[in-house]
GROMACS .gro file of C-alpha atoms in nm:
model
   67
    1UNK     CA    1  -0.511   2.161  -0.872
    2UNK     CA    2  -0.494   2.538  -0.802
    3UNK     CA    3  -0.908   2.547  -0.895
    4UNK     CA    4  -0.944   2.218  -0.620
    5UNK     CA    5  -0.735   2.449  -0.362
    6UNK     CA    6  -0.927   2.806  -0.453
    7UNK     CA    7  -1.231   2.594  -0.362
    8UNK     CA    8  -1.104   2.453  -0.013
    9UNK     CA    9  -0.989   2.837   0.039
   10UNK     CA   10  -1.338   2.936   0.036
   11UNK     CA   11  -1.459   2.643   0.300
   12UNK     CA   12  -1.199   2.661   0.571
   13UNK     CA   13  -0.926   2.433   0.591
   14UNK     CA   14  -0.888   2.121   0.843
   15UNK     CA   15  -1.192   1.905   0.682
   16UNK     CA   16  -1.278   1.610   0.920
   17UNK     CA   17  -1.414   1.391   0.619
   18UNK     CA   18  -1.383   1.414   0.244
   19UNK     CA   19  -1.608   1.239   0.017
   20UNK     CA   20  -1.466   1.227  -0.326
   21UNK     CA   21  -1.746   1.131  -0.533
   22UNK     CA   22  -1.676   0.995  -0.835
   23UNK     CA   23  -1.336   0.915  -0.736
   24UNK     CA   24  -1.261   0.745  -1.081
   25UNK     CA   25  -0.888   0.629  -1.029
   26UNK     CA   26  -0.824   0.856  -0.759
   27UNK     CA   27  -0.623   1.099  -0.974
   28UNK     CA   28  -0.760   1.395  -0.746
   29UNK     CA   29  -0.674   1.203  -0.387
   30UNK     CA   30  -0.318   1.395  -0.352
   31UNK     CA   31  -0.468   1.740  -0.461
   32UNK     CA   32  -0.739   1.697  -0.189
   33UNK     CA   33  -0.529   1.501   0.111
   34UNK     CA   34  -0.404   1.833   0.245
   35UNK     CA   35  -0.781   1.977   0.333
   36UNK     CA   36  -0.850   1.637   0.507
   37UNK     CA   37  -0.814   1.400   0.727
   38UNK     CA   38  -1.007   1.136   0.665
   39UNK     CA   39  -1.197   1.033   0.322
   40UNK     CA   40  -1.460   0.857   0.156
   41UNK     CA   41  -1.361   0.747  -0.235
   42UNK     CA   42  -1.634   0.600  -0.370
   43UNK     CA   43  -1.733   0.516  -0.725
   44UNK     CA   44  -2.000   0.273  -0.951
   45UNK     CA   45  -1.671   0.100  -1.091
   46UNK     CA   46  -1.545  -0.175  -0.932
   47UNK     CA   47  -1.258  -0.151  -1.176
   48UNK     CA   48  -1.178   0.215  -1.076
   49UNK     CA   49  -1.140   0.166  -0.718
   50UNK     CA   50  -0.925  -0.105  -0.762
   51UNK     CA   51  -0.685   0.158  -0.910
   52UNK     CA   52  -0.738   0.395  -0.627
   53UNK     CA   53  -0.598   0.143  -0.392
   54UNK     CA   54  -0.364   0.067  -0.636
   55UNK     CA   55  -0.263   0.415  -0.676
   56UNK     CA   56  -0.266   0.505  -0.313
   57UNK     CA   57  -0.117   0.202  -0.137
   58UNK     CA   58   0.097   0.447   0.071
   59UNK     CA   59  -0.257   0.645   0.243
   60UNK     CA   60  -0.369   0.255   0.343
   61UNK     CA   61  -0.779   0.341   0.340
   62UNK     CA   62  -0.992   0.114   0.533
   63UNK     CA   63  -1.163  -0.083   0.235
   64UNK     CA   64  -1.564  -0.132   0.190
   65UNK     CA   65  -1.765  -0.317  -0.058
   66UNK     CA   66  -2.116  -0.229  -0.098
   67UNK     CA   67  -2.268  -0.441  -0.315
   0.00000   0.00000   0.00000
């Protein structure tokens, strides 16, 4: 995570929106969460954002389908 961090370092901190892009399973969501304060996950596999709101219950995202 320190490469994810050196990165926000260089942008500012206090993001208003985040879009994590492939967000795959959300493995990166916690290493990212302190930059922002809101955020998009959003991925081609249905499968994969089921286990982002599996994996994230606690952060309770508003949910989206685009079909």
């Amino acid at each position: 995570y320190k490469v994810i961090a050196k990165a926000f370092s260089l942008t500012g901190e206090g993001h208003d929106l985040i879009l994590d892009l492939p967000s795959g399973a959300g493995r990166l969501f916690k290493a990212i969460q302190p930059f922002g304060k809101r955020f998009i996950e959003m991925d081609i596999s249905h499968e994969m954002l089921k286990f982002v709101r599996e994996n994230h219950k606690d952060a309770k995202p508003p949910r989206a389908d685009v079909n």
